[in-house]
PDB file of N, CA and C in Angstrom:
ATOM      1  N   MET A   7      26.290  -6.605  17.493  1.00  0.00           N
ATOM      2  CA  MET A   7      25.048  -5.890  16.654  1.00  0.00           C
ATOM      3  C   MET A   7      24.666  -5.056  16.603  1.00  0.00           C
ATOM      4  N   LYS A   8      23.955  -4.384  15.065  1.00  0.00           N
ATOM      5  CA  LYS A   8      24.314  -4.142  14.408  1.00  0.00           C
ATOM      6  C   LYS A   8      23.279  -2.845  14.574  1.00  0.00           C
ATOM      7  N   THR A   9      22.952  -1.734  14.599  1.00  0.00           N
ATOM      8  CA  THR A   9      21.454  -0.263  15.620  1.00  0.00           C
ATOM      9  C   THR A   9      21.647   0.289  14.527  1.00  0.00           C
ATOM     10  N   THR A  10      21.017   0.693  14.294  1.00  0.00           N
ATOM     11  CA  THR A  10      20.185   2.110  12.651  1.00  0.00           C
ATOM     12  C   THR A  10      19.690   2.788  13.512  1.00  0.00           C
ATOM     13  N   LEU A  11      19.980   4.580  14.350  1.00  0.00           N
ATOM     14  CA  LEU A  11      18.829   5.425  14.631  1.00  0.00           C
ATOM     15  C   LEU A  11      18.065   5.444  13.146  1.00  0.00           C
ATOM     16  N   PHE A  12      16.755   5.064  13.174  1.00  0.00           N
ATOM     17  CA  PHE A  12      17.127   5.222  11.852  1.00  0.00           C
ATOM     18  C   PHE A  12      15.049   6.479  12.097  1.00  0.00           C
ATOM     19  N   SER A  13      15.362   6.915  12.906  1.00  0.00           N
ATOM     20  CA  SER A  13      13.984   8.175  13.244  1.00  0.00           C
ATOM     21  C   SER A  13      14.302   8.472  14.911  1.00  0.00           C
ATOM     22  N   LYS A  14      14.108  10.445  14.507  1.00  0.00           N
ATOM     23  CA  LYS A  14      13.914  10.163  15.836  1.00  0.00           C
ATOM     24  C   LYS A  14      13.448  12.004  15.966  1.00  0.00           C
ATOM     25  N   ASN A  15      12.436  12.112  16.948  1.00  0.00           N
ATOM     26  CA  ASN A  15      11.613  13.072  16.518  1.00  0.00           C
ATOM     27  C   ASN A  15      11.382  13.230  19.310  1.00  0.00           C
ATOM     28  N   ARG A  16      10.899  14.134  19.349  1.00  0.00           N
ATOM     29  CA  ARG A  16      10.950  14.401  20.459  1.00  0.00           C
ATOM     30  C   ARG A  16      10.358  13.639  21.286  1.00  0.00           C
ATOM     31  N   ASN A  17       9.319  13.300  21.101  1.00  0.00           N
ATOM     32  CA  ASN A  17       9.085  11.635  21.775  1.00  0.00           C
ATOM     33  C   ASN A  17       9.121  10.451  21.310  1.00  0.00           C
ATOM     34  N   GLU A  18      10.092   9.753  20.338  1.00  0.00           N
ATOM     35  CA  GLU A  18      10.067   8.551  20.431  1.00  0.00           C
ATOM     36  C   GLU A  18      11.626   8.860  18.911  1.00  0.00           C
ATOM     37  N   LYS A  19      12.218   7.730  19.796  1.00  0.00           N
ATOM     38  CA  LYS A  19      13.397   7.291  19.459  1.00  0.00           C
ATOM     39  C   LYS A  19      12.739   6.058  18.618  1.00  0.00           C
ATOM     40  N   ASN A  20      13.340   5.048  17.235  1.00  0.00           N
ATOM     41  CA  ASN A  20      13.215   4.122  16.579  1.00  0.00           C
ATOM     42  C   ASN A  20      13.925   3.818  16.024  1.00  0.00           C
ATOM     43  N   TYR A  21      14.761   1.958  16.138  1.00  0.00           N
ATOM     44  CA  TYR A  21      16.298   2.198  16.095  1.00  0.00           C
ATOM     45  C   TYR A  21      15.742   0.516  15.336  1.00  0.00           C
ATOM     46  N   GLU A  22      16.607   0.380  15.025  1.00  0.00           N
ATOM     47  CA  GLU A  22      16.875  -1.063  14.132  1.00  0.00           C
ATOM     48  C   GLU A  22      18.791  -1.890  14.198  1.00  0.00           C
ATOM     49  N   LEU A  23      18.232  -2.560  14.148  1.00  0.00           N
ATOM     50  CA  LEU A  23      19.349  -3.512  14.434  1.00  0.00           C
ATOM     51  C   LEU A  23      18.538  -5.324  14.052  1.00  0.00           C
ATOM     52  N   PHE A  24      20.206  -5.499  13.463  1.00  0.00           N
ATOM     53  CA  PHE A  24      20.312  -6.501  12.487  1.00  0.00           C
ATOM     54  C   PHE A  24      21.098  -7.669  12.898  1.00  0.00           C
ATOM     55  N   PHE A  25      20.571  -9.114  12.361  1.00  0.00           N
ATOM     56  CA  PHE A  25      21.685 -10.524  13.411  1.00  0.00           C
ATOM     57  C   PHE A  25      21.366 -11.769  12.318  1.00  0.00           C
ATOM     58  N   GLU A  26      22.102 -12.337  12.422  1.00  0.00           N
ATOM     59  CA  GLU A  26      22.366 -13.736  11.126  1.00  0.00           C
ATOM     60  C   GLU A  26      21.026 -14.058  11.560  1.00  0.00           C
ATOM     61  N   SER A  27      20.516 -14.602  10.331  1.00  0.00           N
ATOM     62  CA  SER A  27      19.639 -15.092  10.512  1.00  0.00           C
ATOM     63  C   SER A  27      18.936 -16.524  10.787  1.00  0.00           C
ATOM     64  N   ASP A  28      20.509 -17.498  10.794  1.00  0.00           N
ATOM     65  CA  ASP A  28      20.145 -18.448  12.405  1.00  0.00           C
ATOM     66  C   ASP A  28      19.537 -18.018  13.940  1.00  0.00           C
ATOM     67  N   GLU A  29      19.437 -16.513  14.200  1.00  0.00           N
ATOM     68  CA  GLU A  29      19.722 -15.664  15.412  1.00  0.00           C
ATOM     69  C   GLU A  29      17.862 -15.790  15.913  1.00  0.00           C
ATOM     70  N   LEU A  30      17.190 -16.727  14.717  1.00  0.00           N
ATOM     71  CA  LEU A  30      15.603 -16.206  14.892  1.00  0.00           C
ATOM     72  C   LEU A  30      14.712 -15.867  16.146  1.00  0.00           C
ATOM     73  N   HIS A  31      14.997 -17.722  16.352  1.00  0.00           N
ATOM     74  CA  HIS A  31      15.305 -18.446  17.036  1.00  0.00           C
ATOM     75  C   HIS A  31      15.494 -17.587  18.802  1.00  0.00           C
ATOM     76  N   ARG A  32      16.621 -17.596  18.914  1.00  0.00           N
ATOM     77  CA  ARG A  32      17.259 -17.138  20.524  1.00  0.00           C
ATOM     78  C   ARG A  32      17.166 -15.764  20.127  1.00  0.00           C
ATOM     79  N   VAL A  33      16.951 -15.276  18.411  1.00  0.00           N
ATOM     80  CA  VAL A  33      16.111 -13.322  19.086  1.00  0.00           C
ATOM     81  C   VAL A  33      14.647 -13.657  19.985  1.00  0.00           C
ATOM     82  N   GLN A  34      14.153 -14.390  19.292  1.00  0.00           N
ATOM     83  CA  GLN A  34      12.167 -14.002  19.597  1.00  0.00           C
ATOM     84  C   GLN A  34      12.231 -15.076  20.559  1.00  0.00           C
ATOM     85  N   TYR A  35      13.611 -15.665  21.241  1.00  0.00           N
ATOM     86  CA  TYR A  35      13.412 -16.791  23.463  1.00  0.00           C
ATOM     87  C   TYR A  35      14.004 -15.459  24.185  1.00  0.00           C
ATOM     88  N   LEU A  36      14.497 -14.182  23.786  1.00  0.00           N
ATOM     89  CA  LEU A  36      15.292 -13.627  24.620  1.00  0.00           C
ATOM     90  C   LEU A  36      14.127 -12.542  24.819  1.00  0.00           C
ATOM     91  N   LEU A  37      13.313 -11.484  24.120  1.00  0.00           N
ATOM     92  CA  LEU A  37      12.502 -11.004  23.781  1.00  0.00           C
ATOM     93  C   LEU A  37      11.288 -11.885  24.449  1.00  0.00           C
ATOM     94  N   GLU A  38      11.243 -13.038  24.203  1.00  0.00           N
ATOM     95  CA  GLU A  38       9.399 -13.742  25.559  1.00  0.00           C
ATOM     96  C   GLU A  38      10.074 -13.598  27.185  1.00  0.00           C
ATOM     97  N   THR A  39      11.385 -14.125  26.917  1.00  0.00           N
ATOM     98  CA  THR A  39      12.239 -14.431  28.297  1.00  0.00           C
ATOM     99  C   THR A  39      12.101 -13.142  28.949  1.00  0.00           C
ATOM    100  N   LYS A  40      12.355 -12.001  28.859  1.00  0.00           N
ATOM    101  CA  LYS A  40      12.750 -11.138  29.314  1.00  0.00           C
ATOM    102  C   LYS A  40      14.165 -10.734  29.848  1.00  0.00           C
ATOM    103  N   GLN A  41      15.404 -11.732  28.720  1.00  0.00           N
ATOM    104  CA  GLN A  41      16.419 -11.264  28.984  1.00  0.00           C
ATOM    105  C   GLN A  41      17.193 -10.519  27.982  1.00  0.00           C
ATOM    106  N   PHE A  42      17.147  -9.039  27.731  1.00  0.00           N
ATOM    107  CA  PHE A  42      17.419  -8.606  26.847  1.00  0.00           C
ATOM    108  C   PHE A  42      19.377  -8.051  27.331  1.00  0.00           C
ATOM    109  N   GLY A  43      20.084  -8.149  28.017  1.00  0.00           N
ATOM    110  CA  GLY A  43      21.563  -8.453  28.618  1.00  0.00           C
ATOM    111  C   GLY A  43      22.093  -9.166  26.766  1.00  0.00           C
ATOM    112  N   GLU A  44      21.473 -10.355  27.299  1.00  0.00           N
ATOM    113  CA  GLU A  44      22.279 -11.495  26.778  1.00  0.00           C
ATOM    114  C   GLU A  44      22.076 -10.913  24.588  1.00  0.00           C
ATOM    115  N   LEU A  45      20.852 -10.044  24.317  1.00  0.00           N
ATOM    116  CA  LEU A  45      20.889  -9.641  22.415  1.00  0.00           C
ATOM    117  C   LEU A  45      22.315  -9.115  22.408  1.00  0.00           C
ATOM    118  N   SER A  46      22.718  -8.059  23.014  1.00  0.00           N
ATOM    119  CA  SER A  46      24.358  -8.172  22.285  1.00  0.00           C
ATOM    120  C   SER A  46      25.710  -8.855  22.598  1.00  0.00           C
ATOM    121  N   GLU A  47      24.844  -9.711  22.742  1.00  0.00           N
ATOM    122  CA  GLU A  47      25.831 -11.522  22.344  1.00  0.00           C
ATOM    123  C   GLU A  47      25.613 -11.626  21.228  1.00  0.00           C
ATOM    124  N   LEU A  48      24.958 -11.920  20.487  1.00  0.00           N
ATOM    125  CA  LEU A  48      23.530 -12.510  19.286  1.00  0.00           C
ATOM    126  C   LEU A  48      25.504 -11.891  18.375  1.00  0.00           C
ATOM    127  N   GLN A  49      24.878 -13.227  16.807  1.00  0.00           N
ATOM    128  CA  GLN A  49      25.865 -12.572  15.668  1.00  0.00           C
ATOM    129  C   GLN A  49      25.283 -12.020  14.921  1.00  0.00           C
ATOM    130  N   SER A  50      25.494 -10.769  14.733  1.00  0.00           N
ATOM    131  CA  SER A  50      24.758  -8.932  13.800  1.00  0.00           C
ATOM    132  C   SER A  50      25.143  -9.751  12.256  1.00  0.00           C
ATOM    133  N   SER A  51      24.728  -8.657  12.442  1.00  0.00           N
ATOM    134  CA  SER A  51      24.746  -9.456   9.493  1.00  0.00           C
ATOM    135  C   SER A  51      25.058  -7.450   9.889  1.00  0.00           C
ATOM    136  N   GLU A  52      25.636  -7.738   8.282  1.00  0.00           N
ATOM    137  CA  GLU A  52      26.808  -5.719   8.222  1.00  0.00           C
ATOM    138  C   GLU A  52      25.809  -5.842   7.735  1.00  0.00           C
ATOM    139  N   ASP A  53      24.489  -6.839   6.980  1.00  0.00           N
ATOM    140  CA  ASP A  53      23.924  -6.313   5.129  1.00  0.00           C
ATOM    141  C   ASP A  53      22.706  -6.486   5.825  1.00  0.00           C
ATOM    142  N   GLU A  54      22.042  -5.358   5.687  1.00  0.00           N
ATOM    143  CA  GLU A  54      20.858  -4.764   6.547  1.00  0.00           C
ATOM    144  C   GLU A  54      19.932  -5.224   5.178  1.00  0.00           C
ATOM    145  N   ASP A  55      20.259  -6.378   3.764  1.00  0.00           N
ATOM    146  CA  ASP A  55      19.232  -6.819   3.473  1.00  0.00           C
ATOM    147  C   ASP A  55      19.137  -8.192   3.033  1.00  0.00           C
ATOM    148  N   THR A  56      19.734  -8.875   4.830  1.00  0.00           N
ATOM    149  CA  THR A  56      19.889 -10.566   4.409  1.00  0.00           C
ATOM    150  C   THR A  56      19.231 -10.319   6.530  1.00  0.00           C
ATOM    151  N   GLY A  57      19.064 -11.635   6.202  1.00  0.00           N
ATOM    152  CA  GLY A  57      18.874 -12.029   8.188  1.00  0.00           C
ATOM    153  C   GLY A  57      16.817 -11.529   9.082  1.00  0.00           C
ATOM    154  N   ILE A  58      17.987 -10.807  10.163  1.00  0.00           N
ATOM    155  CA  ILE A  58      17.315 -10.421  11.593  1.00  0.00           C
ATOM    156  C   ILE A  58      17.270  -9.490  11.540  1.00  0.00           C
ATOM    157  N   LYS A  59      15.583  -8.541  11.542  1.00  0.00           N
ATOM    158  CA  LYS A  59      16.261  -7.226  11.686  1.00  0.00           C
ATOM    159  C   LYS A  59      14.364  -7.325  13.045  1.00  0.00           C
ATOM    160  N   LEU A  60      15.221  -6.320  13.603  1.00  0.00           N
ATOM    161  CA  LEU A  60      14.614  -6.186  15.202  1.00  0.00           C
ATOM    162  C   LEU A  60      14.139  -4.584  15.454  1.00  0.00           C
ATOM    163  N   LYS A  61      13.020  -4.213  15.839  1.00  0.00           N
ATOM    164  CA  LYS A  61      12.659  -3.421  14.982  1.00  0.00           C
ATOM    165  C   LYS A  61      12.767  -2.356  16.544  1.00  0.00           C
ATOM    166  N   LEU A  62      12.786  -1.385  17.263  1.00  0.00           N
ATOM    167  CA  LEU A  62      12.489  -1.385  17.759  1.00  0.00           C
ATOM    168  C   LEU A  62      11.832   0.767  18.114  1.00  0.00           C
ATOM    169  N   SER A  63      10.539   0.699  19.093  1.00  0.00           N
ATOM    170  CA  SER A  63      10.401   1.850  19.300  1.00  0.00           C
ATOM    171  C   SER A  63      10.705   2.788  20.499  1.00  0.00           C
ATOM    172  N   LEU A  64      10.446   3.708  20.899  1.00  0.00           N
ATOM    173  CA  LEU A  64      11.397   3.544  22.520  1.00  0.00           C
ATOM    174  C   LEU A  64      10.441   5.252  23.368  1.00  0.00           C
ATOM    175  N   ALA A  65       9.902   5.398  22.952  1.00  0.00           N
ATOM    176  CA  ALA A  65       8.418   6.433  24.249  1.00  0.00           C
ATOM    177  C   ALA A  65       8.812   6.671  25.415  1.00  0.00           C
ATOM    178  N   GLU A  66       7.789   7.766  25.947  1.00  0.00           N
ATOM    179  CA  GLU A  66       8.188   8.658  27.597  1.00  0.00           C
ATOM    180  C   GLU A  66       9.505   8.296  27.641  1.00  0.00           C
ATOM    181  N   ARG A  67      10.841   7.923  27.293  1.00  0.00           N
ATOM    182  CA  ARG A  67      11.960   8.458  28.373  1.00  0.00           C
ATOM    183  C   ARG A  67      12.349   7.089  27.954  1.00  0.00           C
ATOM    184  N   GLY A  68      12.384   6.157  27.653  1.00  0.00           N
ATOM    185  CA  GLY A  68      12.515   4.960  27.049  1.00  0.00           C
ATOM    186  C   GLY A  68      11.687   3.948  28.396  1.00  0.00           C
ATOM    187  N   LYS A  69      10.946   4.022  28.910  1.00  0.00           N
ATOM    188  CA  LYS A  69       9.596   3.897  29.806  1.00  0.00           C
ATOM    189  C   LYS A  69       8.603   3.012  29.053  1.00  0.00           C
ATOM    190  N   LEU A  70       9.115   3.040  27.754  1.00  0.00           N
ATOM    191  CA  LEU A  70       7.801   1.920  27.384  1.00  0.00           C
ATOM    192  C   LEU A  70       8.660   1.753  25.324  1.00  0.00           C
ATOM    193  N   VAL A  71       8.128   0.839  25.621  1.00  0.00           N
ATOM    194  CA  VAL A  71       8.909  -0.137  24.344  1.00  0.00           C
ATOM    195  C   VAL A  71       8.054  -0.363  23.664  1.00  0.00           C
ATOM    196  N   THR A  72       8.203  -0.652  22.097  1.00  0.00           N
ATOM    197  CA  THR A  72       7.706  -1.689  21.614  1.00  0.00           C
ATOM    198  C   THR A  72       8.319  -2.127  20.134  1.00  0.00           C
ATOM    199  N   ALA A  73       8.303  -2.968  20.356  1.00  0.00           N
ATOM    200  CA  ALA A  73       9.513  -4.291  19.406  1.00  0.00           C
ATOM    201  C   ALA A  73       9.487  -5.267  19.040  1.00  0.00           C
ATOM    202  N   GLN A  74       9.369  -5.548  17.832  1.00  0.00           N
ATOM    203  CA  GLN A  74       9.192  -6.676  16.470  1.00  0.00           C
ATOM    204  C   GLN A  74       9.919  -7.408  14.937  1.00  0.00           C
ATOM    205  N   LEU A  75       9.786  -8.323  15.202  1.00  0.00           N
ATOM    206  CA  LEU A  75      10.900  -8.785  14.344  1.00  0.00           C
ATOM    207  C   LEU A  75      10.914  -9.132  12.879  1.00  0.00           C
ATOM    208  N   PHE A  76      11.526  -9.132  12.331  1.00  0.00           N
ATOM    209  CA  PHE A  76      11.145  -9.189  10.893  1.00  0.00           C
ATOM    210  C   PHE A  76      12.190 -10.346  10.214  1.00  0.00           C
ATOM    211  N   GLU A  77      11.805 -11.102   8.876  1.00  0.00           N
ATOM    212  CA  GLU A  77      12.625 -12.005   8.486  1.00  0.00           C
ATOM    213  C   GLU A  77      12.589 -11.135   6.721  1.00  0.00           C
ATOM    214  N   TYR A  78      14.193 -11.564   6.536  1.00  0.00           N
ATOM    215  CA  TYR A  78      14.420 -10.806   5.214  1.00  0.00           C
ATOM    216  C   TYR A  78      13.929 -12.183   3.867  1.00  0.00           C
ATOM    217  N   ILE A  79      12.602 -11.977   3.616  1.00  0.00           N
ATOM    218  CA  ILE A  79      12.017 -14.180   2.428  1.00  0.00           C
ATOM    219  C   ILE A  79      12.174 -12.424   1.520  1.00  0.00           C
ATOM    220  N   MET A  80      12.550 -12.729   0.282  1.00  0.00           N
ATOM    221  CA  MET A  80      12.266 -12.786  -0.899  1.00  0.00           C
ATOM    222  C   MET A  80      12.340 -11.075  -1.217  1.00  0.00           C
ATOM    223  N   SER A  81      13.307 -10.235  -1.612  1.00  0.00           N
ATOM    224  CA  SER A  81      13.814  -9.317  -1.183  1.00  0.00           C
ATOM    225  C   SER A  81      12.815  -8.177   0.027  1.00  0.00           C
ATOM    226  N   ALA A  82      12.522  -8.593   0.370  1.00  0.00           N
ATOM    227  CA  ALA A  82      11.818  -7.471   1.236  1.00  0.00           C
ATOM    228  C   ALA A  82      11.533  -8.318   3.623  1.00  0.00           C
ATOM    229  N   TYR A  83      11.366  -7.621   3.686  1.00  0.00           N
ATOM    230  CA  TYR A  83      11.698  -7.804   5.431  1.00  0.00           C
ATOM    231  C   TYR A  83       9.980  -7.944   5.218  1.00  0.00           C
ATOM    232  N   GLU A  84       9.515  -9.265   6.316  1.00  0.00           N
ATOM    233  CA  GLU A  84       8.307  -9.703   6.727  1.00  0.00           C
ATOM    234  C   GLU A  84       8.426  -9.778   8.119  1.00  0.00           C
ATOM    235  N   ALA A  85       7.344  -9.310   8.443  1.00  0.00           N
ATOM    236  CA  ALA A  85       7.074  -9.433  10.046  1.00  0.00           C
ATOM    237  C   ALA A  85       7.187 -11.238  10.424  1.00  0.00           C
ATOM    238  N   VAL A  86       7.359 -11.434  11.431  1.00  0.00           N
ATOM    239  CA  VAL A  86       8.197 -13.223  12.346  1.00  0.00           C
ATOM    240  C   VAL A  86       6.914 -13.125  13.420  1.00  0.00           C
ATOM    241  N   SER A  87       7.075 -12.085  13.893  1.00  0.00           N
ATOM    242  CA  SER A  87       6.592 -11.837  15.343  1.00  0.00           C
ATOM    243  C   SER A  87       5.488 -11.049  15.969  1.00  0.00           C
ATOM    244  N   PRO A  88       4.525 -10.744  16.216  1.00  0.00           N
ATOM    245  CA  PRO A  88       3.520  -9.836  17.298  1.00  0.00           C
ATOM    246  C   PRO A  88       4.390  -8.888  17.485  1.00  0.00           C
ATOM    247  N   ILE A  89       3.773  -8.037  17.709  1.00  0.00           N
ATOM    248  CA  ILE A  89       4.758  -6.816  18.315  1.00  0.00           C
ATOM    249  C   ILE A  89       4.575  -6.962  20.008  1.00  0.00           C
ATOM    250  N   MET A  90       5.318  -6.751  20.173  1.00  0.00           N
ATOM    251  CA  MET A  90       5.347  -6.906  22.141  1.00  0.00           C
ATOM    252  C   MET A  90       6.507  -5.294  22.574  1.00  0.00           C
ATOM    253  N   THR A  91       5.376  -5.846  23.887  1.00  0.00           N
ATOM    254  CA  THR A  91       5.208  -4.048  24.236  1.00  0.00           C
ATOM    255  C   THR A  91       5.363  -4.028  25.744  1.00  0.00           C
ATOM    256  N   PHE A  92       6.760  -4.165  26.287  1.00  0.00           N
ATOM    257  CA  PHE A  92       7.203  -3.023  27.211  1.00  0.00           C
ATOM    258  C   PHE A  92       7.239  -2.581  27.998  1.00  0.00           C
ATOM    259  N   ARG A  93       6.637  -2.185  29.349  1.00  0.00           N
ATOM    260  CA  ARG A  93       6.847  -1.061  30.408  1.00  0.00           C
ATOM    261  C   ARG A  93       7.679  -0.773  31.031  1.00  0.00           C
ATOM    262  N   ASN A  94       8.239  -0.071  31.177  1.00  0.00           N
ATOM    263  CA  ASN A  94       8.157   0.073  32.485  1.00  0.00           C
ATOM    264  C   ASN A  94       9.529   0.358  32.961  1.00  0.00           C
ATOM    265  N   LYS A  95       9.843  -1.213  34.011  1.00  0.00           N
ATOM    266  CA  LYS A  95      11.179  -1.936  34.400  1.00  0.00           C
ATOM    267  C   LYS A  95      12.147  -2.097  33.525  1.00  0.00           C
ATOM    268  N   GLU A  96      11.340  -2.888  32.582  1.00  0.00           N
ATOM    269  CA  GLU A  96      10.973  -3.940  31.179  1.00  0.00           C
ATOM    270  C   GLU A  96      10.864  -3.193  30.867  1.00  0.00           C
ATOM    271  N   ALA A  97      10.971  -2.403  30.452  1.00  0.00           N
ATOM    272  CA  ALA A  97      11.639  -1.325  28.501  1.00  0.00           C
ATOM    273  C   ALA A  97      12.589  -0.213  28.856  1.00  0.00           C
ATOM    274  N   VAL A  98      13.233  -0.222  29.906  1.00  0.00           N
ATOM    275  CA  VAL A  98      14.319   0.347  30.791  1.00  0.00           C
ATOM    276  C   VAL A  98      15.392  -0.422  30.282  1.00  0.00           C
ATOM    277  N   ALA A  99      15.031  -2.196  30.511  1.00  0.00           N
ATOM    278  CA  ALA A  99      16.174  -2.991  31.237  1.00  0.00           C
ATOM    279  C   ALA A  99      16.230  -3.037  29.354  1.00  0.00           C
ATOM    280  N   LEU A 100      15.341  -2.836  28.174  1.00  0.00           N
ATOM    281  CA  LEU A 100      15.642  -3.313  26.630  1.00  0.00           C
ATOM    282  C   LEU A 100      16.449  -2.153  25.676  1.00  0.00           C
ATOM    283  N   SER A 101      16.085  -0.923  26.221  1.00  0.00           N
ATOM    284  CA  SER A 101      16.307   0.450  25.786  1.00  0.00           C
ATOM    285  C   SER A 101      17.820   0.026  26.412  1.00  0.00           C
ATOM    286  N   GLY A 102      18.949  -0.326  27.928  1.00  0.00           N
ATOM    287  CA  GLY A 102      19.553  -0.408  27.505  1.00  0.00           C
ATOM    288  C   GLY A 102      20.744  -1.460  27.394  1.00  0.00           C
ATOM    289  N   ALA A 103      19.864  -2.560  27.436  1.00  0.00           N
ATOM    290  CA  ALA A 103      20.432  -3.988  26.922  1.00  0.00           C
ATOM    291  C   ALA A 103      21.604  -3.828  25.486  1.00  0.00           C
ATOM    292  N   VAL A 104      20.587  -3.038  24.750  1.00  0.00           N
ATOM    293  CA  VAL A 104      21.881  -2.318  24.207  1.00  0.00           C
ATOM    294  C   VAL A 104      22.285  -1.030  23.299  1.00  0.00           C
ATOM    295  N   THR A 105      24.078  -0.720  22.638  1.00  0.00           N
ATOM    296  CA  THR A 105      24.315  -0.252  22.596  1.00  0.00           C
ATOM    297  C   THR A 105      23.252   0.522  21.713  1.00  0.00           C
ATOM    298  N   LEU A 106      22.836   2.090  21.735  1.00  0.00           N
ATOM    299  CA  LEU A 106      22.325   3.061  20.801  1.00  0.00           C
ATOM    300  C   LEU A 106      22.591   3.646  20.450  1.00  0.00           C
ATOM    301  N   ASP A 107      23.716   3.531  18.336  1.00  0.00           N
ATOM    302  CA  ASP A 107      23.723   4.592  17.752  1.00  0.00           C
ATOM    303  C   ASP A 107      23.338   5.488  18.138  1.00  0.00           C
ATOM    304  N   GLU A 108      23.112   7.039  17.896  1.00  0.00           N
ATOM    305  CA  GLU A 108      22.659   8.823  17.995  1.00  0.00           C
ATOM    306  C   GLU A 108      23.424   9.147  16.738  1.00  0.00           C
TER     307      GLU A 108
END
């Protein structure tokens, strides 16, 4: 899984994780069922202009995470999921499940 820190301020960190296109349904399932630890086992995409992008915003020191999936379609990423919000234990589990490069 390729992880990119794309913005960081005192209260929030924003990350982009990239996966191969055929992992879309699996990423959705893992998020919906809160099986965050398995995200690191998925096939990552090295190219930022293809596949699936998972945007994560961590706030409140990782106790609030919002996540949204995007798919690369016709030269741009388009949202393919609603914004999902995870709080407290779920947020800590999600933010800890992915290797986040600073």
